[in-house]
Amino acid sequence: DSGVTQTPKHLITATGQRVTLRCSPRSGDLSVYWYQQSLDQGLQFLIQYYNGEERAKGNILERFSAQQFPDLHSELNLSSLELGDSALYFCASSAFRTENTEAFFGQGTRLTVV
Amino acid sequence: LAKTTQPISMDSYEGQEVNITCSHNNIATNDYITWYQQFPSQGPRFIIQGYKTKVTNEVASLFIPADRKSSTLSLPRVSLSDTAVYYCLSPSGSARQLTFGSGTQLTVLP
């Protein structure tokens, strides 16, 4: 158990809909990262937050948005969903701002868009 | 941008030592090299991290030469359960993204 909790574990929704994925980082971790992993694909970095502020942005679509709340949990919002958005979405957390710190990953949310 | 290059796949047999090499030609002075392991449908798991020379923990060793342009993850006496994708990471460019490359699919055969 990495200490990072993601909910829900599975999500099935229709095209055009909007969903919210939630991530609770390890206790005390200030950095949260979001990744997308499509079937048989690598991990695509989406976005990183540090202590409530956006710190780095990767290949995140405009239809996607995220935020980190004062209690440090984070949410990833996906809207106008398309079939191609079906993927595993991982959240990771780390203690410090530097990327030289070990990151801990959650078990992911499997999103299926039908 | 710092970019890592590693073999797409490797096969090994149970009980053998496996060495996976990663190239990171543009690594920055302050960057560490970190390796993660990922099983299907699971989140990546930290294996080991180092800056230079050699680092060893209970599961692996990491060798980094003086020029730090490459690193080698060494897994001693692999078992079937070590079959996974192994990622070499180094912070990427000015955006400081924790960016994963394509990884190396290690398959351990009986």
Short mmCIF file of C-alpha atoms in Angstrom, two decimals:
data_model
loop_
_atom_site.label_atom_id
_atom_site.label_comp_id
_atom_site.label_asym_id
_atom_site.label_seq_id
_atom_site.Cartn_x
_atom_site.Cartn_y
_atom_site.Cartn_z
CA ASP A 1 0.00 0.00 0.00
CA SER A 2 1.59 3.24 -1.21
CA GLY A 3 -0.57 5.44 0.99
CA VAL A 4 -2.03 7.24 -2.03
CA THR A 5 -5.76 6.70 -2.44
CA GLN A 6 -7.62 7.14 -5.67
CA THR A 7 -11.37 6.99 -6.10
CA PRO A 8 -13.27 5.60 -7.78
CA LYS A 9 -11.35 2.51 -8.89
CA HIS A 10 -13.54 2.02 -11.93
CA LEU A 11 -15.73 4.41 -13.87
CA ILE A 12 -17.89 3.78 -16.90
CA THR A 13 -19.52 6.73 -18.60
CA ALA A 14 -20.85 7.84 -21.95
CA THR A 15 -19.28 10.10 -24.52
CA GLY A 16 -19.88 13.77 -23.90
CA GLN A 17 -20.14 13.35 -20.15
CA ARG A 18 -18.00 14.83 -17.39
CA VAL A 19 -16.30 12.96 -14.57
CA THR A 20 -14.18 13.80 -11.56
CA LEU A 21 -11.34 11.64 -10.32
CA ARG A 22 -10.12 12.08 -6.79
CA CYS A 23 -6.71 11.59 -5.24
CA SER A 24 -5.68 11.68 -1.60
CA PRO A 25 -1.90 11.92 -1.29
CA ARG A 26 0.22 10.31 1.38
CA SER A 27 0.04 12.11 4.69
CA GLY A 28 2.37 15.09 4.58
CA ASP A 29 3.09 14.97 0.85
CA LEU A 30 2.71 18.37 -0.79
CA SER A 31 3.20 17.41 -4.45
CA VAL A 32 0.56 15.65 -6.51
CA TYR A 33 1.05 14.40 -10.07
CA TRP A 34 -1.54 13.12 -12.55
CA TYR A 35 -0.83 10.66 -15.35
CA GLN A 36 -2.83 9.02 -18.12
CA GLN A 37 -2.00 5.54 -19.36
CA SER A 38 -3.91 4.21 -22.33
CA LEU A 39 -3.97 0.52 -23.19
CA ASP A 40 -0.45 -0.72 -23.88
CA GLN A 41 0.85 2.84 -23.81
CA GLY A 42 3.30 4.62 -21.59
CA LEU A 43 2.57 6.99 -18.77
CA GLN A 44 1.68 10.44 -20.05
CA PHE A 45 2.33 13.22 -17.58
CA LEU A 46 -0.67 15.52 -17.31
CA ILE A 47 -0.11 18.01 -14.51
CA GLN A 48 1.59 18.59 -11.17
CA TYR A 49 0.51 20.58 -8.14
CA TYR A 50 2.60 21.61 -5.20
CA ASN A 51 0.90 22.85 -2.04
CA GLY A 52 -2.15 24.01 -3.91
CA GLU A 53 -0.38 25.68 -6.81
CA GLU A 54 0.02 24.37 -10.34
CA ARG A 55 3.72 23.68 -10.86
CA ALA A 56 4.09 21.87 -14.16
CA LYS A 57 1.80 21.07 -17.03
CA GLY A 58 2.29 18.29 -19.53
CA ASN A 59 0.15 17.05 -22.39
CA ILE A 60 -3.14 17.85 -20.72
CA LEU A 61 -6.08 18.52 -22.99
CA GLU A 62 -8.10 21.71 -22.62
CA ARG A 63 -11.11 19.52 -21.79
CA PHE A 64 -9.24 18.34 -18.69
CA SER A 65 -8.58 20.38 -15.59
CA ALA A 66 -7.28 19.75 -12.12
CA GLN A 67 -6.89 21.40 -8.77
CA GLN A 68 -5.37 20.75 -5.40
CA PHE A 69 -7.37 21.75 -2.36
CA PRO A 70 -6.18 23.19 0.98
CA ASP A 71 -6.30 19.73 2.55
CA LEU A 72 -3.92 18.66 -0.29
CA HIS A 73 -6.27 16.23 -1.97
CA SER A 74 -6.54 16.70 -5.71
CA GLU A 75 -9.23 16.26 -8.31
CA LEU A 76 -8.90 15.72 -12.04
CA ASN A 77 -11.92 16.81 -14.05
CA LEU A 78 -12.48 15.34 -17.49
CA SER A 79 -15.23 16.83 -19.63
CA SER A 80 -16.77 16.29 -23.06
CA LEU A 81 -15.44 12.78 -22.86
CA GLU A 82 -14.43 10.92 -25.98
CA LEU A 83 -13.83 7.23 -26.59
CA GLY A 84 -10.10 7.93 -26.72
CA ASP A 85 -10.12 9.18 -23.15
CA SER A 86 -10.60 5.62 -21.95
CA ALA A 87 -7.48 4.89 -19.92
CA LEU A 88 -5.99 4.31 -16.51
CA TYR A 89 -5.47 7.56 -14.65
CA PHE A 90 -2.82 7.54 -11.95
CA CYS A 91 -2.12 9.97 -9.22
CA ALA A 92 1.21 10.15 -7.44
CA SER A 93 2.46 12.15 -4.51
CA SER A 94 5.83 13.15 -3.16
CA ALA A 95 7.03 15.04 -0.15
CA PHE A 96 8.97 17.84 -1.74
CA ARG A 97 8.92 20.16 -4.66
CA THR A 98 11.98 18.66 -6.32
CA GLU A 99 11.51 15.85 -8.80
CA ASN A 100 14.49 14.11 -7.26
CA THR A 101 12.17 12.88 -4.54
CA GLU A 102 10.60 9.43 -4.58
CA ALA A 103 7.02 9.52 -5.81
CA PHE A 104 4.31 7.15 -4.57
CA PHE A 105 1.58 6.07 -6.94
CA GLY A 106 -2.01 5.16 -6.30
CA GLN A 107 -3.70 2.13 -7.82
CA GLY A 108 -5.34 4.21 -10.48
CA THR A 109 -8.84 4.90 -11.76
CA ARG A 110 -9.84 2.92 -14.80
CA LEU A 111 -12.07 5.10 -16.97
CA THR A 112 -14.11 3.52 -19.73
CA VAL A 113 -15.97 5.82 -22.10
CA VAL A 114 -18.69 4.09 -24.11
CA LEU B 1 15.17 18.70 -22.49
CA ALA B 2 16.63 15.82 -20.56
CA LYS B 3 15.54 12.62 -22.27
CA THR B 4 16.12 9.01 -21.33
CA THR B 5 16.63 6.13 -23.74
CA GLN B 6 16.37 2.49 -22.75
CA PRO B 7 15.81 -0.82 -24.57
CA ILE B 8 12.20 -1.57 -25.41
CA SER B 9 12.33 -5.15 -24.16
CA MET B 10 14.58 -7.76 -22.59
CA ASP B 11 14.20 -11.45 -21.84
CA SER B 12 15.93 -13.34 -19.06
CA TYR B 13 15.71 -16.63 -17.24
CA GLU B 14 14.96 -17.20 -13.62
CA GLY B 15 17.98 -16.93 -11.38
CA GLN B 16 19.99 -14.77 -13.75
CA GLU B 17 21.23 -11.26 -13.11
CA VAL B 18 19.60 -8.66 -15.33
CA ASN B 19 21.17 -5.35 -16.25
CA ILE B 20 19.07 -2.64 -17.88
CA THR B 21 20.94 0.39 -19.17
CA CYS B 22 19.48 3.84 -19.61
CA SER B 23 21.02 6.71 -21.53
CA HIS B 24 20.47 10.27 -20.28
CA ASN B 25 22.92 12.38 -22.24
CA ASN B 26 21.54 15.76 -21.20
CA ILE B 27 21.19 15.15 -17.50
CA ALA B 28 21.50 18.32 -15.44
CA THR B 29 24.04 18.77 -12.68
CA ASN B 30 21.50 18.54 -9.86
CA ASP B 31 19.39 15.72 -11.29
CA TYR B 32 19.16 12.29 -9.78
CA ILE B 33 18.37 9.14 -11.74
CA THR B 34 15.38 7.20 -10.53
CA TRP B 35 14.05 3.80 -11.55
CA TYR B 36 10.48 2.59 -11.22
CA GLN B 37 8.81 -0.79 -11.77
CA GLN B 38 5.29 -1.19 -13.09
CA PHE B 39 3.13 -4.30 -13.21
CA PRO B 40 0.09 -4.42 -15.54
CA SER B 41 -2.80 -2.28 -14.33
CA GLN B 42 -0.86 -1.09 -11.29
CA GLY B 43 0.81 2.20 -10.47
CA PRO B 44 4.59 2.39 -10.81
CA ARG B 45 6.65 1.57 -7.77
CA PHE B 46 9.94 3.23 -6.82
CA ILE B 47 12.91 0.87 -6.99
CA ILE B 48 16.05 2.91 -6.51
CA GLN B 49 17.55 6.36 -6.95
CA GLY B 50 21.10 7.59 -7.27
CA TYR B 51 23.30 10.51 -8.20
CA LYS B 52 26.67 8.94 -8.92
CA THR B 53 28.77 5.78 -8.49
CA LYS B 54 26.82 2.91 -6.96
CA VAL B 55 23.70 2.61 -4.87
CA THR B 56 22.37 -0.67 -3.52
CA ASN B 57 19.19 -1.55 -1.68
CA GLU B 58 17.38 -4.76 -0.86
CA VAL B 59 16.01 -5.22 -4.38
CA ALA B 60 18.49 -3.71 -6.83
CA SER B 61 21.74 -1.92 -7.51
CA LEU B 62 22.21 1.21 -9.56
CA PHE B 63 25.50 1.94 -11.29
CA ILE B 64 26.22 5.46 -12.55
CA PRO B 65 29.53 6.24 -14.27
CA ALA B 66 31.47 9.41 -13.61
CA ASP B 67 30.08 11.25 -16.63
CA ARG B 68 26.50 10.40 -15.50
CA LYS B 69 25.34 10.09 -19.10
CA SER B 70 24.01 6.62 -18.46
CA SER B 71 22.96 4.36 -15.64
CA THR B 72 22.49 0.63 -15.21
CA LEU B 73 19.85 -0.99 -13.08
CA SER B 74 20.98 -4.41 -11.88
CA LEU B 75 18.47 -6.98 -10.64
CA PRO B 76 20.17 -9.96 -9.02
CA ARG B 77 18.73 -13.44 -9.48
CA VAL B 78 15.45 -12.48 -11.10
CA SER B 79 12.28 -14.51 -10.62
CA LEU B 80 9.09 -14.79 -12.65
CA SER B 81 7.54 -12.09 -10.47
CA ASP B 82 10.11 -9.58 -11.70
CA THR B 83 8.39 -9.57 -15.10
CA ALA B 84 7.35 -5.94 -15.43
CA VAL B 85 8.09 -2.66 -17.18
CA TYR B 86 11.08 -0.78 -15.79
CA TYR B 87 11.32 2.97 -16.23
CA CYS B 88 14.39 5.16 -15.95
CA LEU B 89 13.59 8.77 -15.05
CA SER B 90 15.40 12.00 -14.85
CA PRO B 91 13.68 15.34 -14.34
CA SER B 92 12.79 16.78 -17.70
CA GLY B 93 13.86 20.22 -18.74
CA SER B 94 12.93 23.56 -17.32
CA ALA B 95 9.39 22.44 -16.59
CA ARG B 96 10.81 19.90 -14.12
CA GLN B 97 8.27 17.31 -15.10
CA LEU B 98 8.39 13.81 -13.68
CA THR B 99 8.32 12.33 -17.16
CA PHE B 100 8.31 8.63 -17.92
CA GLY B 101 9.81 7.31 -21.13
CA SER B 102 8.75 4.17 -22.92
CA GLY B 103 10.31 1.86 -20.36
CA THR B 104 11.83 -1.59 -20.75
CA GLN B 105 9.55 -4.62 -20.73
CA LEU B 106 11.46 -7.30 -18.84
CA THR B 107 10.17 -10.83 -19.31
CA VAL B 108 11.56 -13.50 -17.02
CA LEU B 109 11.24 -16.99 -18.41
CA PRO B 110 11.19 -20.23 -16.41
#
